[in-house]
CSV table of C-alpha atoms in Angstrom, one decimal:
chain,number,residue,atom,x,y,z
A,595,MET,CA,-6.7,52.6,26.9
A,596,PRO,CA,-6.8,52.6,23.1
A,597,PRO,CA,-7.7,49.3,21.3
A,598,PRO,CA,-4.8,47.4,19.7
A,599,PRO,CA,-4.1,48.5,16.1
A,600,GLY,CA,-6.1,46.7,13.5
A,601,SER,CA,-9.1,45.9,15.8
A,602,ARG,CA,-11.3,48.5,14.2
A,603,PHE,CA,-10.4,47.2,10.8
A,604,GLY,CA,-11.4,43.7,11.8
A,605,ALA,CA,-14.8,44.9,13.0
A,606,GLU,CA,-15.3,46.7,9.7
A,607,GLN,CA,-14.4,43.6,7.8
A,608,ARG,CA,-16.9,41.6,9.9
A,609,SER,CA,-19.6,44.3,9.3
A,610,PHE,CA,-18.8,44.2,5.5
A,611,ALA,CA,-19.2,40.4,5.5
A,612,VAL,CA,-22.6,40.7,7.2
A,613,ASP,CA,-23.7,43.4,4.8
A,614,THR,CA,-22.6,41.2,1.9
A,615,MET,CA,-24.5,38.2,3.2
A,616,LEU,CA,-27.7,40.2,3.7
A,617,LEU,CA,-27.3,41.7,0.2
A,618,GLN,CA,-27.0,38.2,-1.2
A,619,GLN,CA,-30.1,37.0,0.7
A,620,ALA,CA,-32.0,40.0,-0.6
A,621,LEU,CA,-30.9,39.4,-4.2
A,622,ALA,CA,-32.0,35.7,-3.8
A,623,ILE,CA,-35.4,36.8,-2.6
A,624,LEU,CA,-35.7,39.3,-5.4
A,625,ALA,CA,-34.7,36.7,-8.0
A,626,GLN,CA,-37.4,34.3,-6.6
A,627,PHE,CA,-40.0,37.1,-6.9
A,628,GLU,CA,-38.8,37.7,-10.5
A,629,ASP,CA,-39.2,34.1,-11.4
A,630,GLU,CA,-42.8,34.0,-9.9
A,631,ALA,CA,-43.7,37.2,-11.7
A,632,ALA,CA,-42.5,35.8,-15.0
A,633,GLN,CA,-44.6,32.6,-14.5
A,634,LEU,CA,-47.6,34.7,-13.6
A,635,LEU,CA,-47.1,36.8,-16.7
A,636,GLN,CA,-46.9,33.7,-18.9
A,637,LEU,CA,-50.1,32.3,-17.3
A,638,PHE,CA,-51.9,35.6,-17.8
A,639,ARG,CA,-50.9,35.7,-21.5
A,640,ARG,CA,-52.0,32.1,-21.9
A,641,ILE,CA,-55.4,32.9,-20.4
A,642,GLN,CA,-55.8,36.0,-22.6
A,643,GLY,CA,-55.0,33.8,-25.6
């Protein structure tokens, strides 16, 4: 029996929402690394004088 119309689209929408959430989490992690890298670079430059 075929699934009711629109059910596949609903599943794709949910999948897209999950992908978007994971992408946002990944970007947040990358931004955190970028901040830490910038701080380390400043510290390194300060040490070098």
